[in-house]
């Protein structure tokens, strides 16, 4: 699921690639890389997020295939529901991440050694909050209303989650990165084809 919306969004974060061969190579790798990004860094695997299923079912979605705009809106609402349920943000804007609640939750769900995994993830949340603040316009899609979503959702949580996944692919600590040729290709894709988050925080 994450892979599907990452896919569309990476196009928006693509930047600074001007070499024609690299553009072609990036385009060829995009689909596989965004798919693999779900599993290559152990710290950002969607399976760690137990709240997703419950939030999804609370939306009472129709049983059919969804187009890109619908999927994006659904994901926006699922992430927002999840962040609010976990206490990461308040119910109402202006949204700010609650670093204490985030760390408490990470202490429970992150793999060992927690000193490393929790530290990496808390830092990533704080960097992504900064990144989003400065680059929200780059992330913001203007999409049509989706008729089966009754309460409009704010993109804040989804934007943080997307940033987290991109940053983790660019910087995942070695001990949590899957050692395979495919994951190495994926990491190179995120380093070469997607804007660097760590150096764009202001
Ligand atoms: C992946 O890259 C790492 C670091 O660059 C390297 O040590 C490792 O051997 C590579 N793994 C494979 C399977 O190619």
XYZ file of C-alpha atoms in Angstrom, residues 81-177:
97
model
C -6.150 8.442 12.060
C -3.056 6.484 13.048
C -1.084 9.533 14.194
C -4.012 10.812 16.257
C -4.732 7.377 17.775
C -1.046 7.011 18.706
C -0.972 10.482 20.261
C 1.626 11.695 17.752
C -0.539 14.726 16.912
C -3.597 16.426 18.437
C -6.986 16.060 16.818
C -6.983 19.611 15.463
C -4.419 21.655 13.542
C -1.973 23.312 13.711
C -0.228 19.945 13.802
C 2.996 19.384 15.699
C 4.574 16.036 16.424
C 4.712 15.044 20.090
C 8.275 13.744 20.513
C 7.564 12.186 23.937
C 4.661 10.055 22.684
C 6.625 9.097 19.596
C 9.580 7.894 21.613
C 7.318 5.929 23.993
C 5.741 4.125 21.066
C 9.058 3.500 19.317
C 10.442 1.921 22.509
C 7.685 -0.677 22.149
C 7.697 -1.391 18.420
C 11.327 -0.951 17.295
C 13.722 -3.901 16.901
C 16.845 -4.354 19.076
C 19.265 -2.764 19.674
C 16.747 -0.114 20.700
C 19.381 2.454 21.619
C 20.188 2.613 17.910
C 16.801 2.034 16.302
C 14.827 4.407 18.540
C 17.475 7.116 18.255
C 17.506 6.892 14.464
C 13.731 7.042 14.256
C 13.208 9.904 16.734
C 15.786 11.930 14.845
C 14.094 11.074 11.581
C 10.700 12.245 12.848
C 12.188 15.524 13.939
C 14.041 16.010 10.638
C 10.939 15.194 8.636
C 8.845 17.661 10.604
C 11.404 20.319 9.673
C 11.610 19.146 6.068
C 7.848 19.227 5.697
C 7.662 22.710 7.153
C 10.052 24.036 4.525
C 8.940 21.959 1.569
C 5.213 21.421 2.094
C 4.465 22.938 -1.294
C 6.571 20.281 -2.995
C 4.475 17.585 -1.344
C 1.070 19.121 -1.740
C -1.196 17.594 -4.323
C -4.446 19.190 -5.302
C -6.829 16.357 -5.671
C -10.543 16.135 -6.374
C -12.864 15.285 -3.454
C -13.507 11.608 -2.933
C -17.224 11.041 -2.405
C -16.964 8.131 0.068
C -14.689 10.050 2.479
C -17.064 11.902 4.769
C -14.602 13.912 6.846
C -11.810 15.654 4.957
C -8.314 14.764 6.194
C -5.183 16.833 6.483
C -2.066 15.712 4.551
C 0.301 16.420 7.489
C 0.658 12.827 8.725
C 1.025 11.310 5.261
C 3.651 13.862 4.316
C 5.660 13.009 7.436
C 5.347 9.281 6.712
C 6.507 9.664 3.116
C 9.467 11.756 4.222
C 10.307 9.111 6.883
C 10.405 6.366 4.284
C 12.540 8.328 1.860
C 14.956 9.446 4.590
C 15.211 5.891 5.927
C 16.075 4.552 2.481
C 18.787 7.172 2.154
C 20.187 6.736 5.691
C 19.061 3.412 7.183
C 21.685 2.262 9.726
C 23.649 -0.662 8.324
C 22.511 -3.195 10.933
C 18.867 -2.618 9.980
C 19.401 -2.603 6.230
